[in-house]
XYZ file of C-alpha atoms in Angstrom:
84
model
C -11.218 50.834 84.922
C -12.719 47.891 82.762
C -12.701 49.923 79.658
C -10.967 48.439 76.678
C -8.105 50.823 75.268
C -7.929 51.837 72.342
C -5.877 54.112 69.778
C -7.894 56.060 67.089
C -7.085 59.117 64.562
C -8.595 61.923 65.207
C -12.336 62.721 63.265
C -13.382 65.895 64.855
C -15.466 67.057 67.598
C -13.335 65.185 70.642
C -13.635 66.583 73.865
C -11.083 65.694 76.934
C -11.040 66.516 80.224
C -7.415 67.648 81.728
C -8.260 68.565 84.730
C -11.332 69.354 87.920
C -13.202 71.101 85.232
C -15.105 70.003 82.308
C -14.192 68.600 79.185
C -12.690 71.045 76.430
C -12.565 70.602 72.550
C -9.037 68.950 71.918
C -9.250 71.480 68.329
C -9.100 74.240 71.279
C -6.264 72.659 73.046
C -4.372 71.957 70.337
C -4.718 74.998 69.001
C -3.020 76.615 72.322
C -0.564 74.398 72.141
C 0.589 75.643 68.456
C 0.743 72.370 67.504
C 1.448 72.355 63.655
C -1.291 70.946 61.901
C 0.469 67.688 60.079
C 1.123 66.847 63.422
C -2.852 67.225 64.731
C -3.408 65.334 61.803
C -1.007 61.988 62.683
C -1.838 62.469 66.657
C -3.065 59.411 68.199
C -5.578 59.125 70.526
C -6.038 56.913 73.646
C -9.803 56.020 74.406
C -11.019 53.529 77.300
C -14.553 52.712 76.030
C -15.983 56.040 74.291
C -14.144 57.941 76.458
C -11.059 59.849 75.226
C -8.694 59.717 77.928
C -5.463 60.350 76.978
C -3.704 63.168 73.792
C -0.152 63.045 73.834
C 1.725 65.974 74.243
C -1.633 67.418 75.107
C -2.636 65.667 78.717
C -4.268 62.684 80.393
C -7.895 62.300 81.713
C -7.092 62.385 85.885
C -9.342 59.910 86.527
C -7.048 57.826 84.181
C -3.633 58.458 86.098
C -2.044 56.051 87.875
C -0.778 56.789 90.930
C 2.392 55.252 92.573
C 0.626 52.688 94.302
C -1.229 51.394 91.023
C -0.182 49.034 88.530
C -0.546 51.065 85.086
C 0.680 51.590 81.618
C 3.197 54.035 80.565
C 1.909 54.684 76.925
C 4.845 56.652 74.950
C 4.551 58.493 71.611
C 7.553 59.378 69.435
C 6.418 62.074 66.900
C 7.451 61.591 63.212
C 10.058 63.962 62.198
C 8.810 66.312 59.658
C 9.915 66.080 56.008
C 9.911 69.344 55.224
């Protein structure tokens, strides 16, 4: 892809797409995934263009993962520890 990257905060009202099927509200997915909500709130997001593309902890667009073949990026994310 040609896309620039780039990492944004959440705003509200992203969509991803995980998998063959369409793109689902990342609230939704989150949600499922219990994530605790000061973490929703820090998560970064991975965009190429407009497109979200990448939630860690959450998933990666397919069309955005690299295969073994492919030169890539391995983006990692470290979650703050909680102070509580």
């Amino acid at each position: 892809f040609t896309d620039r990257v780039v990492v944004r905060s959440r705003c509200g009202g992203e969509r991803v797409r995980l998998g063959a099927g369409p793109a689902r509200s990342l609230k939704r997915l989150l949600w499922e995934a219990d994530m605790p909500a000061w973490e929703r709130d820090a998560l970064p997001l991975v965009y190429a263009g407009d497109r979200l593309v990448a939630v860690p902890g959450i998933g990666v667009d397919p069309e955005f993962v690299v295969r073994d073949t492919q030169p890539g990026r391995l983006l990692v994310w470290q979650p703050a520890r909680s102070s509580g």
